[in-house]
mmCIF file of C-alpha atoms in Angstrom:
data_model
loop_
_atom_site.group_PDB
_atom_site.id
_atom_site.type_symbol
_atom_site.label_atom_id
_atom_site.label_comp_id
_atom_site.label_asym_id
_atom_site.label_seq_id
_atom_site.Cartn_x
_atom_site.Cartn_y
_atom_site.Cartn_z
ATOM 1 C CA MET A 785 1.462 -113.813 50.857
ATOM 2 C CA ALA A 786 4.644 -115.047 52.491
ATOM 3 C CA THR A 787 7.100 -117.867 52.403
ATOM 4 C CA THR A 788 8.290 -119.282 55.705
ATOM 5 C CA ALA A 789 9.916 -122.241 57.368
ATOM 6 C CA LEU A 790 7.812 -124.489 59.594
ATOM 7 C CA VAL A 791 6.259 -122.287 62.286
ATOM 8 C CA GLN A 792 5.932 -123.491 65.873
ATOM 9 C CA ALA A 793 3.132 -122.267 68.128
ATOM 10 C CA ALA A 794 5.112 -121.652 71.340
ATOM 11 C CA PRO A 795 7.629 -119.002 70.136
ATOM 12 C CA LEU A 796 4.991 -117.523 67.850
ATOM 13 C CA HIS A 797 2.784 -116.825 70.862
ATOM 14 C CA GLY A 798 5.386 -114.485 72.324
ATOM 15 C CA ARG A 799 5.962 -112.722 69.027
ATOM 16 C CA PHE A 800 2.226 -112.253 68.514
ATOM 17 C CA ALA A 801 1.828 -110.751 71.982
ATOM 18 C CA ALA A 802 4.755 -108.364 71.515
ATOM 19 C CA VAL A 803 3.566 -107.131 68.123
ATOM 20 C CA ARG A 804 0.028 -106.557 69.315
ATOM 21 C CA ALA A 805 1.233 -104.714 72.411
ATOM 22 C CA LEU A 806 3.455 -102.348 70.421
ATOM 23 C CA SER A 807 0.547 -101.255 68.220
ATOM 24 C CA LEU A 808 -1.469 -100.295 71.285
ATOM 25 C CA ALA A 809 1.522 -98.505 72.789
ATOM 26 C CA LEU A 810 2.016 -96.432 69.643
ATOM 27 C CA ALA A 811 -1.572 -95.201 69.874
ATOM 28 C CA ALA A 812 -1.715 -94.858 73.664
ATOM 29 C CA SER A 813 -1.342 -91.066 73.719
ATOM 30 C CA LEU A 814 -3.911 -90.409 70.980
ATOM 31 C CA SER A 815 -7.371 -89.026 71.591
ATOM 32 C CA ASP A 816 -10.354 -90.528 69.831
ATOM 33 C CA ALA A 817 -10.258 -87.562 67.430
ATOM 34 C CA ASP A 818 -6.535 -88.035 66.754
ATOM 35 C CA ALA A 819 -7.174 -91.674 65.915
ATOM 36 C CA THR A 820 -10.192 -91.014 63.680
ATOM 37 C CA VAL A 821 -9.180 -88.213 61.305
ATOM 38 C CA GLN A 822 -7.677 -88.990 57.891
ATOM 39 C CA SER A 823 -5.331 -86.307 56.525
ATOM 40 C CA MET A 824 -5.140 -87.531 52.900
ATOM 41 C CA PRO A 825 -6.230 -90.533 50.817
ATOM 42 C CA ASP A 826 -2.787 -92.180 51.088
ATOM 43 C CA ALA A 827 -2.979 -92.139 54.886
ATOM 44 C CA SER A 828 -5.362 -94.033 57.157
ATOM 45 C CA PRO A 829 -6.613 -93.188 60.652
ATOM 46 C CA ALA A 830 -4.766 -94.802 63.550
ATOM 47 C CA LYS A 831 -8.029 -96.392 64.640
ATOM 48 C CA TRP A 832 -8.383 -98.001 61.217
ATOM 49 C CA HIS A 833 -4.847 -99.454 61.390
ATOM 50 C CA LEU A 834 -5.615 -100.968 64.807
ATOM 51 C CA ALA A 835 -8.850 -102.471 63.531
ATOM 52 C CA HIS A 836 -7.643 -103.604 60.115
ATOM 53 C CA THR A 837 -4.744 -105.614 61.515
ATOM 54 C CA THR A 838 -7.228 -107.240 63.894
ATOM 55 C CA TRP A 839 -9.616 -107.994 61.025
ATOM 56 C CA PHE A 840 -6.727 -109.749 59.266
ATOM 57 C CA PHE A 841 -6.243 -112.200 62.151
ATOM 58 C CA GLU A 842 -9.968 -112.612 62.687
ATOM 59 C CA THR A 843 -10.682 -113.301 59.024
ATOM 60 C CA PHE A 844 -7.789 -115.373 57.771
ATOM 61 C CA VAL A 845 -7.048 -117.306 60.962
ATOM 62 C CA LEU A 846 -10.069 -117.439 63.284
ATOM 63 C CA ARG A 847 -12.854 -117.454 60.699
ATOM 64 C CA ASP A 848 -11.104 -119.808 58.293
ATOM 65 C CA HIS A 849 -9.301 -122.164 60.714
ATOM 66 C CA VAL A 850 -11.148 -122.206 64.045
ATOM 67 C CA GLY A 851 -14.413 -124.081 64.074
ATOM 68 C CA GLY A 852 -17.324 -122.315 65.767
ATOM 69 C CA TYR A 853 -15.675 -118.889 65.895
ATOM 70 C CA ARG A 854 -18.191 -116.046 65.651
ATOM 71 C CA PRO A 855 -17.056 -112.625 64.381
ATOM 72 C CA HIS A 856 -16.917 -109.849 66.961
ATOM 73 C CA ASP A 857 -19.251 -107.715 64.814
ATOM 74 C CA GLU A 858 -20.677 -108.857 61.476
ATOM 75 C CA ARG A 859 -20.690 -105.251 60.169
ATOM 76 C CA TRP A 860 -17.015 -104.506 60.679
ATOM 77 C CA PRO A 861 -15.404 -106.503 57.840
ATOM 78 C CA PHE A 862 -16.937 -103.965 55.442
ATOM 79 C CA LEU A 863 -15.179 -101.174 57.358
ATOM 80 C CA PHE A 864 -11.785 -102.779 57.913
ATOM 81 C CA ASN A 865 -11.035 -104.824 54.801
ATOM 82 C CA SER A 866 -8.318 -102.917 52.946
ATOM 83 C CA TYR A 867 -8.046 -104.112 49.346
ATOM 84 C CA TYR A 868 -8.932 -107.811 49.287
ATOM 85 C CA GLU A 869 -11.378 -108.179 46.391
ATOM 86 C CA ALA A 870 -11.978 -111.808 47.311
ATOM 87 C CA GLU A 871 -13.414 -110.633 50.650
ATOM 88 C CA GLY A 872 -16.168 -108.619 48.993
ATOM 89 C CA ARG A 873 -17.315 -105.009 49.214
ATOM 90 C CA ARG A 874 -15.518 -102.578 51.499
ATOM 91 C CA HIS A 875 -15.580 -98.985 52.631
ATOM 92 C CA ALA A 876 -13.828 -96.553 50.276
ATOM 93 C CA ARG A 877 -10.200 -95.947 51.216
ATOM 94 C CA ASP A 878 -10.398 -92.172 50.904
ATOM 95 C CA ARG A 879 -13.374 -92.085 53.311
ATOM 96 C CA ARG A 880 -11.907 -94.025 56.213
ATOM 97 C CA GLY A 881 -11.784 -90.803 58.213
ATOM 98 C CA MET A 882 -15.590 -90.662 58.144
ATOM 99 C CA VAL A 883 -15.855 -93.757 60.341
ATOM 100 C CA THR A 884 -16.351 -91.948 63.650
ATOM 101 C CA ARG A 885 -17.822 -95.129 65.113
ATOM 102 C CA PRO A 886 -16.801 -97.617 66.394
ATOM 103 C CA SER A 887 -14.866 -95.533 68.888
ATOM 104 C CA LEU A 888 -11.190 -95.993 69.693
ATOM 105 C CA ASP A 889 -12.136 -97.795 72.910
ATOM 106 C CA GLU A 890 -14.440 -100.126 70.984
ATOM 107 C CA VAL A 891 -11.603 -100.926 68.586
ATOM 108 C CA ARG A 892 -9.355 -101.688 71.550
ATOM 109 C CA ALA A 893 -12.046 -104.053 72.849
ATOM 110 C CA TYR A 894 -12.205 -105.674 69.402
ATOM 111 C CA ARG A 895 -8.463 -106.268 69.552
ATOM 112 C CA ALA A 896 -8.749 -107.816 73.013
ATOM 113 C CA HIS A 897 -11.553 -110.143 71.852
ATOM 114 C CA VAL A 898 -9.617 -111.375 68.816
ATOM 115 C CA ASP A 899 -6.344 -111.682 70.734
ATOM 116 C CA ALA A 900 -7.943 -113.838 73.411
ATOM 117 C CA ALA A 901 -9.594 -116.099 70.827
ATOM 118 C CA LEU A 902 -6.415 -116.504 68.815
ATOM 119 C CA VAL A 903 -4.202 -117.202 71.840
ATOM 120 C CA ALA A 904 -6.677 -119.822 73.040
ATOM 121 C CA ALA A 905 -6.737 -121.472 69.614
ATOM 122 C CA MET A 906 -3.009 -121.266 68.853
ATOM 123 C CA PRO A 907 -1.928 -124.611 70.418
ATOM 124 C CA SER A 908 -4.305 -126.502 68.130
ATOM 125 C CA LEU A 909 -3.838 -124.518 64.928
ATOM 126 C CA SER A 910 -2.622 -126.280 61.801
ATOM 127 C CA ALA A 911 0.743 -125.450 60.227
ATOM 128 C CA ALA A 912 -1.067 -123.472 57.517
ATOM 129 C CA ALA A 913 -2.920 -121.414 60.121
ATOM 130 C CA LEU A 914 0.258 -120.775 62.126
ATOM 131 C CA ALA A 915 1.927 -119.526 58.947
ATOM 132 C CA LEU A 916 -0.932 -117.055 58.597
ATOM 133 C CA VAL A 917 -0.404 -115.901 62.188
ATOM 134 C CA GLU A 918 3.251 -115.274 61.363
ATOM 135 C CA LEU A 919 2.266 -113.407 58.210
ATOM 136 C CA GLY A 920 -0.207 -111.381 60.262
ATOM 137 C CA CYS A 921 2.549 -110.338 62.680
ATOM 138 C CA HIS A 922 4.737 -109.081 59.839
ATOM 139 C CA HIS A 923 1.698 -107.429 58.268
ATOM 140 C CA GLU A 924 0.957 -105.620 61.529
ATOM 141 C CA GLU A 925 4.550 -104.408 61.733
ATOM 142 C CA GLN A 926 4.069 -102.794 58.334
ATOM 143 C CA HIS A 927 0.977 -101.070 59.683
ATOM 144 C CA GLN A 928 2.871 -99.918 62.780
ATOM 145 C CA GLU A 929 5.166 -97.916 60.526
ATOM 146 C CA LEU A 930 2.188 -96.587 58.586
ATOM 147 C CA LEU A 931 0.415 -95.697 61.819
ATOM 148 C CA VAL A 932 3.379 -93.553 62.882
ATOM 149 C CA THR A 933 3.877 -91.857 59.527
ATOM 150 C CA ASP A 934 0.157 -91.295 59.020
ATOM 151 C CA ILE A 935 -0.148 -89.568 62.407
ATOM 152 C CA LEU A 936 2.943 -87.513 61.585
ATOM 153 C CA HIS A 937 1.233 -86.335 58.412
ATOM 154 C CA LEU A 938 -1.980 -85.632 60.305
ATOM 155 C CA PHE A 939 -0.184 -83.565 62.939
ATOM 156 C CA GLY A 940 1.745 -81.792 60.200
ATOM 157 C CA GLU A 941 -1.591 -80.571 58.839
ATOM 158 C CA ASN A 942 -2.534 -79.174 62.253
ATOM 159 C CA PRO A 943 -1.557 -75.474 62.531
ATOM 160 C CA LEU A 944 -0.354 -76.157 66.093
ATOM 161 C CA GLU A 945 2.074 -78.807 64.785
ATOM 162 C CA PRO A 946 1.916 -80.940 67.930
ATOM 163 C CA ALA A 947 4.737 -83.337 68.719
ATOM 164 C CA LEU A 948 3.769 -86.982 68.496
ATOM 165 C CA TYR A 949 6.454 -88.158 70.916
ATOM 166 C CA ALA A 950 8.858 -86.406 73.234
ATOM 167 C CA PRO A 951 12.300 -86.065 71.656
ATOM 168 C CA ARG A 952 14.922 -88.558 72.711
ATOM 169 C CA ARG A 953 18.269 -87.263 73.869
ATOM 170 C CA LYS A 954 20.610 -87.324 70.894
ATOM 171 C CA GLN A 955 24.317 -87.939 71.073
ATOM 172 C CA PRO A 956 26.241 -85.222 69.195
ATOM 173 C CA VAL A 957 27.627 -86.456 65.893
ATOM 174 C CA ALA A 958 30.148 -84.596 63.776
ATOM 175 C CA MET A 959 29.258 -83.567 60.255
ATOM 176 C CA PRO A 960 30.056 -86.425 57.912
ATOM 177 C CA GLY A 961 32.859 -85.946 55.447
ATOM 178 C CA SER A 962 32.476 -86.131 51.713
ATOM 179 C CA ILE A 963 30.702 -89.188 50.376
ATOM 180 C CA GLY A 964 32.960 -92.179 49.923
ATOM 181 C CA TRP A 965 32.353 -94.811 47.290
ATOM 182 C CA LEU A 966 32.047 -98.569 47.683
ATOM 183 C CA PRO A 967 33.099 -100.144 44.371
ATOM 184 C CA HIS A 968 31.733 -103.396 43.008
ATOM 185 C CA ASP A 969 33.390 -105.193 40.099
ATOM 186 C CA GLY A 970 30.056 -106.366 38.729
ATOM 187 C CA GLY A 971 29.286 -109.851 37.532
ATOM 188 C CA ILE A 972 26.610 -112.371 38.391
ATOM 189 C CA VAL A 973 25.105 -112.161 41.895
ATOM 190 C CA GLU A 974 22.398 -114.111 43.699
ATOM 191 C CA VAL A 975 19.474 -111.921 44.762
ATOM 192 C CA GLY A 976 16.175 -112.536 46.507
ATOM 193 C CA HIS A 977 15.369 -114.326 49.733
ATOM 194 C CA ASP A 978 17.402 -117.454 50.394
ATOM 195 C CA GLY A 979 14.527 -119.418 51.937
ATOM 196 C CA GLY A 980 15.700 -119.334 55.550
ATOM 197 C CA GLY A 981 12.984 -117.933 57.810
ATOM 198 C CA PHE A 982 10.149 -115.601 56.917
ATOM 199 C CA SER A 983 9.876 -113.554 53.747
ATOM 200 C CA PHE A 984 7.146 -111.928 51.708
ATOM 201 C CA ASP A 985 6.403 -113.555 48.381
ATOM 202 C CA CYS A 986 7.683 -110.551 46.392
ATOM 203 C CA GLU A 987 11.201 -111.209 47.763
ATOM 204 C CA GLY A 988 11.543 -114.359 45.665
ATOM 205 C CA PRO A 989 12.201 -116.589 43.933
ATOM 206 C CA ARG A 990 15.931 -116.232 44.494
ATOM 207 C CA HIS A 991 17.665 -115.844 41.159
ATOM 208 C CA ARG A 992 20.786 -114.569 39.446
ATOM 209 C CA ALA A 993 21.269 -111.011 38.235
ATOM 210 C CA LEU A 994 24.054 -109.483 36.175
ATOM 211 C CA LEU A 995 25.580 -106.280 37.542
ATOM 212 C CA ALA A 996 27.817 -103.898 35.609
ATOM 213 C CA PRO A 997 30.802 -102.421 37.476
ATOM 214 C CA HIS A 998 29.490 -99.687 39.756
ATOM 215 C CA ALA A 999 29.949 -97.954 43.084
ATOM 216 C CA LEU A 1000 27.486 -97.051 45.841
ATOM 217 C CA ALA A 1001 27.807 -94.152 48.237
ATOM 218 C CA ASP A 1002 28.879 -95.160 51.725
ATOM 219 C CA ARG A 1003 26.057 -93.146 53.295
ATOM 220 C CA THR A 1004 22.810 -91.453 52.383
ATOM 221 C CA VAL A 1005 22.429 -87.804 51.360
ATOM 222 C CA THR A 1006 22.216 -85.346 54.261
ATOM 223 C CA ASN A 1007 19.960 -82.397 54.981
ATOM 224 C CA GLY A 1008 22.894 -80.061 54.494
ATOM 225 C CA GLU A 1009 23.624 -81.469 51.055
ATOM 226 C CA TRP A 1010 19.962 -81.208 50.135
ATOM 227 C CA ALA A 1011 19.885 -77.570 51.228
ATOM 228 C CA ALA A 1012 22.759 -76.949 48.796
ATOM 229 C CA PHE A 1013 20.683 -78.543 46.027
ATOM 230 C CA ILE A 1014 17.824 -76.177 46.833
ATOM 231 C CA ALA A 1015 20.149 -73.138 46.954
ATOM 232 C CA ASP A 1016 21.531 -74.081 43.540
ATOM 233 C CA GLY A 1017 18.055 -73.907 42.000
ATOM 234 C CA GLY A 1018 17.334 -77.613 42.189
ATOM 235 C CA TYR A 1019 13.569 -77.115 42.318
ATOM 236 C CA ARG A 1020 13.578 -74.228 39.809
ATOM 237 C CA GLU A 1021 15.392 -75.792 36.860
ATOM 238 C CA ALA A 1022 13.890 -78.528 34.704
ATOM 239 C CA ARG A 1023 17.147 -79.956 33.374
ATOM 240 C CA HIS A 1024 17.658 -82.500 36.164
ATOM 241 C CA TRP A 1025 14.065 -83.679 36.362
ATOM 242 C CA LEU A 1026 12.144 -86.453 34.671
ATOM 243 C CA ALA A 1027 9.228 -85.054 32.688
ATOM 244 C CA ASP A 1028 6.640 -86.499 35.079
ATOM 245 C CA GLY A 1029 8.642 -85.202 38.025
ATOM 246 C CA TRP A 1030 8.897 -81.683 36.641
ATOM 247 C CA ALA A 1031 5.149 -81.666 35.947
ATOM 248 C CA TRP A 1032 4.589 -82.734 39.568
ATOM 249 C CA VAL A 1033 6.888 -79.995 40.909
ATOM 250 C CA LYS A 1034 5.006 -77.316 38.973
ATOM 251 C CA ALA A 1035 1.522 -78.657 39.661
ATOM 252 C CA GLU A 1036 2.132 -79.055 43.415
ATOM 253 C CA ALA A 1037 4.451 -76.029 43.850
ATOM 254 C CA ILE A 1038 7.130 -78.254 45.394
ATOM 255 C CA GLU A 1039 10.212 -76.403 46.620
ATOM 256 C CA ALA A 1040 11.657 -78.585 49.389
ATOM 257 C CA PRO A 1041 11.200 -81.983 51.084
ATOM 258 C CA LEU A 1042 7.885 -82.588 52.791
ATOM 259 C CA TYR A 1043 7.687 -80.912 56.233
ATOM 260 C CA TRP A 1044 10.504 -78.441 55.447
ATOM 261 C CA GLN A 1045 9.792 -74.752 55.958
ATOM 262 C CA ARG A 1046 12.055 -71.784 55.275
ATOM 263 C CA GLU A 1047 12.660 -69.605 58.326
ATOM 264 C CA GLY A 1048 14.970 -66.653 57.808
ATOM 265 C CA GLU A 1049 18.111 -67.849 56.070
ATOM 266 C CA GLY A 1050 17.659 -71.457 57.102
ATOM 267 C CA TRP A 1051 15.240 -74.359 57.117
ATOM 268 C CA THR A 1052 13.184 -76.119 59.758
ATOM 269 C CA ARG A 1053 11.454 -79.465 59.523
ATOM 270 C CA PHE A 1054 8.410 -80.915 61.235
ATOM 271 C CA GLY A 1055 9.030 -84.318 62.775
ATOM 272 C CA LEU A 1056 7.865 -86.717 65.438
ATOM 273 C CA ASP A 1057 9.263 -84.304 68.022
ATOM 274 C CA GLY A 1058 7.602 -81.193 66.557
ATOM 275 C CA ARG A 1059 9.167 -78.440 64.457
ATOM 276 C CA ARG A 1060 12.886 -77.931 64.827
ATOM 277 C CA ALA A 1061 15.813 -76.609 62.802
ATOM 278 C CA ILE A 1062 17.082 -79.177 60.337
ATOM 279 C CA ASP A 1063 20.150 -81.092 61.428
ATOM 280 C CA PRO A 1064 22.503 -80.645 58.466
ATOM 281 C CA ALA A 1065 24.312 -83.894 59.342
ATOM 282 C CA ALA A 1066 21.185 -86.057 59.476
ATOM 283 C CA PRO A 1067 19.852 -87.983 56.466
ATOM 284 C CA VAL A 1068 17.407 -86.071 54.333
ATOM 285 C CA THR A 1069 13.992 -87.688 54.438
ATOM 286 C CA HIS A 1070 10.437 -87.348 53.109
ATOM 287 C CA VAL A 1071 11.528 -86.967 49.497
ATOM 288 C CA SER A 1072 9.812 -88.550 46.507
ATOM 289 C CA PHE A 1073 11.348 -90.729 43.825
ATOM 290 C CA PHE A 1074 11.104 -87.727 41.513
ATOM 291 C CA GLU A 1075 13.136 -85.625 43.935
ATOM 292 C CA ALA A 1076 15.633 -88.418 44.574
ATOM 293 C CA ASP A 1077 16.226 -88.886 40.852
ATOM 294 C CA ALA A 1078 16.610 -85.134 40.277
ATOM 295 C CA TYR A 1079 19.095 -84.805 43.135
ATOM 296 C CA ALA A 1080 21.152 -87.711 41.780
ATOM 297 C CA SER A 1081 21.270 -86.062 38.363
ATOM 298 C CA TRP A 1082 22.313 -82.745 39.921
ATOM 299 C CA ALA A 1083 25.057 -84.529 41.873
ATOM 300 C CA GLY A 1084 26.428 -86.200 38.728
ATOM 301 C CA ALA A 1085 25.303 -89.624 39.876
ATOM 302 C CA ARG A 1086 22.232 -91.875 39.680
ATOM 303 C CA LEU A 1087 20.059 -94.000 41.926
ATOM 304 C CA PRO A 1088 21.225 -97.576 42.549
ATOM 305 C CA THR A 1089 19.330 -100.496 41.134
ATOM 306 C CA GLU A 1090 17.703 -102.663 43.756
ATOM 307 C CA PHE A 1091 20.118 -105.510 42.978
ATOM 308 C CA GLU A 1092 23.177 -103.251 43.331
ATOM 309 C CA TRP A 1093 21.798 -102.199 46.691
ATOM 310 C CA GLU A 1094 21.080 -105.773 47.803
ATOM 311 C CA ALA A 1095 24.508 -107.058 46.781
ATOM 312 C CA ALA A 1096 26.142 -104.397 48.973
ATOM 313 C CA ALA A 1097 23.684 -104.589 51.883
ATOM 314 C CA ALA A 1098 23.927 -108.377 52.173
ATOM 315 C CA ARG A 1099 27.365 -107.888 53.755
ATOM 316 C CA HIS A 1100 25.954 -105.732 56.573
ATOM 317 C CA ASP A 1101 23.951 -106.454 59.719
ATOM 318 C CA ALA A 1102 20.290 -105.537 59.275
ATOM 319 C CA ALA A 1103 19.763 -105.491 63.048
ATOM 320 C CA ALA A 1104 22.344 -102.760 63.605
ATOM 321 C CA GLY A 1105 20.341 -99.935 62.045
ATOM 322 C CA ASN A 1106 18.391 -97.091 63.628
ATOM 323 C CA PHE A 1107 14.933 -98.685 63.902
ATOM 324 C CA MET A 1108 11.790 -98.414 65.999
ATOM 325 C CA ASP A 1109 11.718 -100.674 69.023
ATOM 326 C CA ALA A 1110 9.587 -101.134 72.132
ATOM 327 C CA ALA A 1111 10.559 -97.628 73.274
ATOM 328 C CA GLY A 1112 8.826 -96.170 70.222
ATOM 329 C CA PRO A 1113 9.911 -94.540 66.963
ATOM 330 C CA VAL A 1114 12.965 -92.359 66.547
ATOM 331 C CA GLU A 1115 14.196 -89.699 64.130
ATOM 332 C CA PRO A 1116 16.761 -90.281 61.379
ATOM 333 C CA ARG A 1117 20.188 -89.667 62.850
ATOM 334 C CA PRO A 1118 23.595 -88.738 61.459
ATOM 335 C CA SER A 1119 25.766 -91.710 60.598
ATOM 336 C CA PRO A 1120 28.264 -92.505 63.374
ATOM 337 C CA GLY A 1121 30.769 -93.521 60.706
ATOM 338 C CA GLY A 1122 31.195 -96.467 58.394
ATOM 339 C CA PRO A 1123 28.804 -97.773 55.747
ATOM 340 C CA ALA A 1124 25.257 -98.345 56.971
ATOM 341 C CA PHE A 1125 22.529 -99.818 54.790
ATOM 342 C CA PHE A 1126 19.683 -100.349 57.244
ATOM 343 C CA GLY A 1127 17.446 -98.036 59.245
ATOM 344 C CA ASP A 1128 17.041 -94.259 59.357
ATOM 345 C CA VAL A 1129 15.454 -93.815 55.909
ATOM 346 C CA TRP A 1130 14.052 -96.027 53.181
ATOM 347 C CA GLU A 1131 16.341 -95.674 50.175
ATOM 348 C CA TRP A 1132 14.847 -95.114 46.743
ATOM 349 C CA THR A 1133 16.223 -97.305 43.974
ATOM 350 C CA GLY A 1134 15.868 -96.803 40.251
ATOM 351 C CA SER A 1135 14.150 -100.182 39.888
ATOM 352 C CA ALA A 1136 10.505 -100.633 39.030
ATOM 353 C CA TYR A 1137 8.527 -102.854 41.384
ATOM 354 C CA ARG A 1138 7.967 -105.877 39.161
ATOM 355 C CA PRO A 1139 7.872 -109.645 39.785
ATOM 356 C CA TYR A 1140 11.017 -111.738 39.858
ATOM 357 C CA PRO A 1141 11.404 -114.573 37.325
ATOM 358 C CA GLY A 1142 9.142 -117.430 38.362
ATOM 359 C CA PHE A 1143 7.011 -115.374 40.767
ATOM 360 C CA ARG A 1144 3.550 -116.780 41.415
ATOM 361 C CA ALA A 1145 0.949 -115.219 43.687
ATOM 362 C CA ALA A 1146 -0.624 -117.553 46.240
ATOM 363 C CA GLU A 1147 -4.150 -118.844 45.772
ATOM 364 C CA GLY A 1148 -7.012 -117.135 47.585
ATOM 365 C CA ALA A 1149 -7.409 -113.709 49.144
ATOM 366 C CA VAL A 1150 -3.940 -113.584 50.730
ATOM 367 C CA GLY A 1151 -2.507 -113.906 47.227
ATOM 368 C CA GLU A 1152 -3.574 -110.291 46.735
ATOM 369 C CA TYR A 1153 -1.034 -109.156 49.337
ATOM 370 C CA ASN A 1154 1.758 -107.996 46.998
ATOM 371 C CA GLY A 1155 1.500 -109.225 43.444
ATOM 372 C CA LYS A 1156 -1.335 -107.049 42.220
ATOM 373 C CA PHE A 1157 0.580 -103.874 43.108
ATOM 374 C CA MET A 1158 3.465 -104.589 40.723
ATOM 375 C CA SER A 1159 2.618 -101.695 38.431
ATOM 376 C CA GLY A 1160 3.824 -98.087 38.308
ATOM 377 C CA GLN A 1161 5.782 -98.171 41.586
ATOM 378 C CA PHE A 1162 9.467 -98.066 42.505
ATOM 379 C CA VAL A 1163 11.399 -100.203 44.980
ATOM 380 C CA LEU A 1164 12.845 -98.876 48.239
ATOM 381 C CA ARG A 1165 15.274 -100.782 50.433
ATOM 382 C CA GLY A 1166 16.663 -100.834 53.953
ATOM 383 C CA GLY A 1167 13.899 -99.781 56.356
ATOM 384 C CA SER A 1168 13.525 -96.542 58.306
ATOM 385 C CA CYS A 1169 13.536 -95.135 61.816
ATOM 386 C CA ALA A 1170 9.803 -95.982 61.974
ATOM 387 C CA THR A 1171 10.266 -99.594 60.847
ATOM 388 C CA PRO A 1172 10.036 -102.109 63.718
ATOM 389 C CA ARG A 1173 13.421 -103.592 64.541
ATOM 390 C CA GLY A 1174 13.870 -107.048 63.027
ATOM 391 C CA HIS A 1175 11.305 -106.474 60.302
ATOM 392 C CA VAL A 1176 13.623 -105.975 57.315
ATOM 393 C CA ARG A 1177 16.461 -107.888 55.684
ATOM 394 C CA ALA A 1178 18.647 -107.401 52.609
ATOM 395 C CA SER A 1179 16.037 -108.954 50.303
ATOM 396 C CA TYR A 1180 13.106 -106.901 51.666
ATOM 397 C CA ARG A 1181 11.313 -104.872 48.959
ATOM 398 C CA ASN A 1182 9.205 -101.864 49.856
ATOM 399 C CA PHE A 1183 7.417 -99.970 47.095
ATOM 400 C CA PHE A 1184 5.664 -96.657 46.551
ATOM 401 C CA TYR A 1185 4.460 -94.484 43.698
ATOM 402 C CA PRO A 1186 7.058 -91.959 42.492
ATOM 403 C CA HIS A 1187 5.291 -88.877 43.886
ATOM 404 C CA GLN A 1188 4.750 -90.234 47.408
ATOM 405 C CA ARG A 1189 6.927 -88.916 50.215
ATOM 406 C CA TRP A 1190 5.088 -89.087 53.538
ATOM 407 C CA GLN A 1191 7.191 -92.084 54.537
ATOM 408 C CA PHE A 1192 10.753 -91.719 55.836
ATOM 409 C CA THR A 1193 12.275 -91.920 52.363
ATOM 410 C CA GLY A 1194 15.820 -90.858 51.503
ATOM 411 C CA VAL A 1195 18.578 -91.157 48.929
ATOM 412 C CA ARG A 1196 21.777 -93.150 48.445
ATOM 413 C CA LEU A 1197 23.730 -92.289 45.308
ATOM 414 C CA ALA A 1198 25.304 -94.685 42.817
ATOM 415 C CA LYS A 1199 27.467 -94.307 39.757
ATOM 416 C CA ASP A 1200 29.021 -96.386 37.040
ATOM 417 C CA TRP A 1201 32.573 -97.361 37.891
#
């Protein structure tokens, strides 16, 4: 669930329209087959993302707050509910790719039906219902990032390795110099959302945290630095790895970040623009928590805690990062200089995803949104090149299991000071 200031219908209408349009634009070039196939249990078909986000608005806003609304298709909640136990039985997550029907065009028609009904109802919706519309917009933005990264994974499994989007022209950027360090004297800091504007419930309550003196790197780790880690036996020696991480490396035969492939004396990577030589100056991405922790150990450093990260990031502009916008997603890019804490890659922290002091999940089905996942996962901060612009802030907490790496995940180092 979310916390939010009083929501007004008029500006929310424009935001709703823009969010819904971007989802359709992201899937515009996909065939029905592209949008149906599921490449692994962690990923969902594009068609499912388009339908699930629509089910969210239909269920929690139209069904529950608009008298006389009739569902578009009584059978579809079973298909497009994700994990809401309070909403009853649902199709198994790892079998979403078996849902060949409804077709992609039928899902688009479903979206149009729900959009029209919600827009018509919006002027008369209660404050509680409008808050759910706002939550639904932020929820759909999360699924926009997943839609992009899930298709990337799907295309990465295709031997033809098709490009999802045409590459954008990149401005040349010089290789970054050695990592600089941003010291912090430690002490008591305020962390968590401050209550102004929208936030997810897991971002609060705001509270105090005690930091020891430390320093954070002024940029994330690059592809070139990661290649040096590989060349130095980083994936062949157990001494830098957590026990679970080393077991994962051996069991899965991991030897490089996801989508990397050795070609001759160098490395290539598969990305949104197809397979290309790695840019040694660009941030390394698609690495797991296990890999991030091992690299930090190899580099004589550690991962930052989420509160160390937030204390530093709060002094920077979240809107200035390299994010996805209406023109579509982009690739991680080399830093143009100066500390940057937002965009490009999600940054692993060493903090477990657990509730803040005083956290309480909301009543009802929407209370299942975040709280029940606070087990066995680690926090990431900052957003990525596939995150919609304006979606994240310093207090935003993303979370994944330590072996997962199909998102644009990277590494910022920290050390005691």
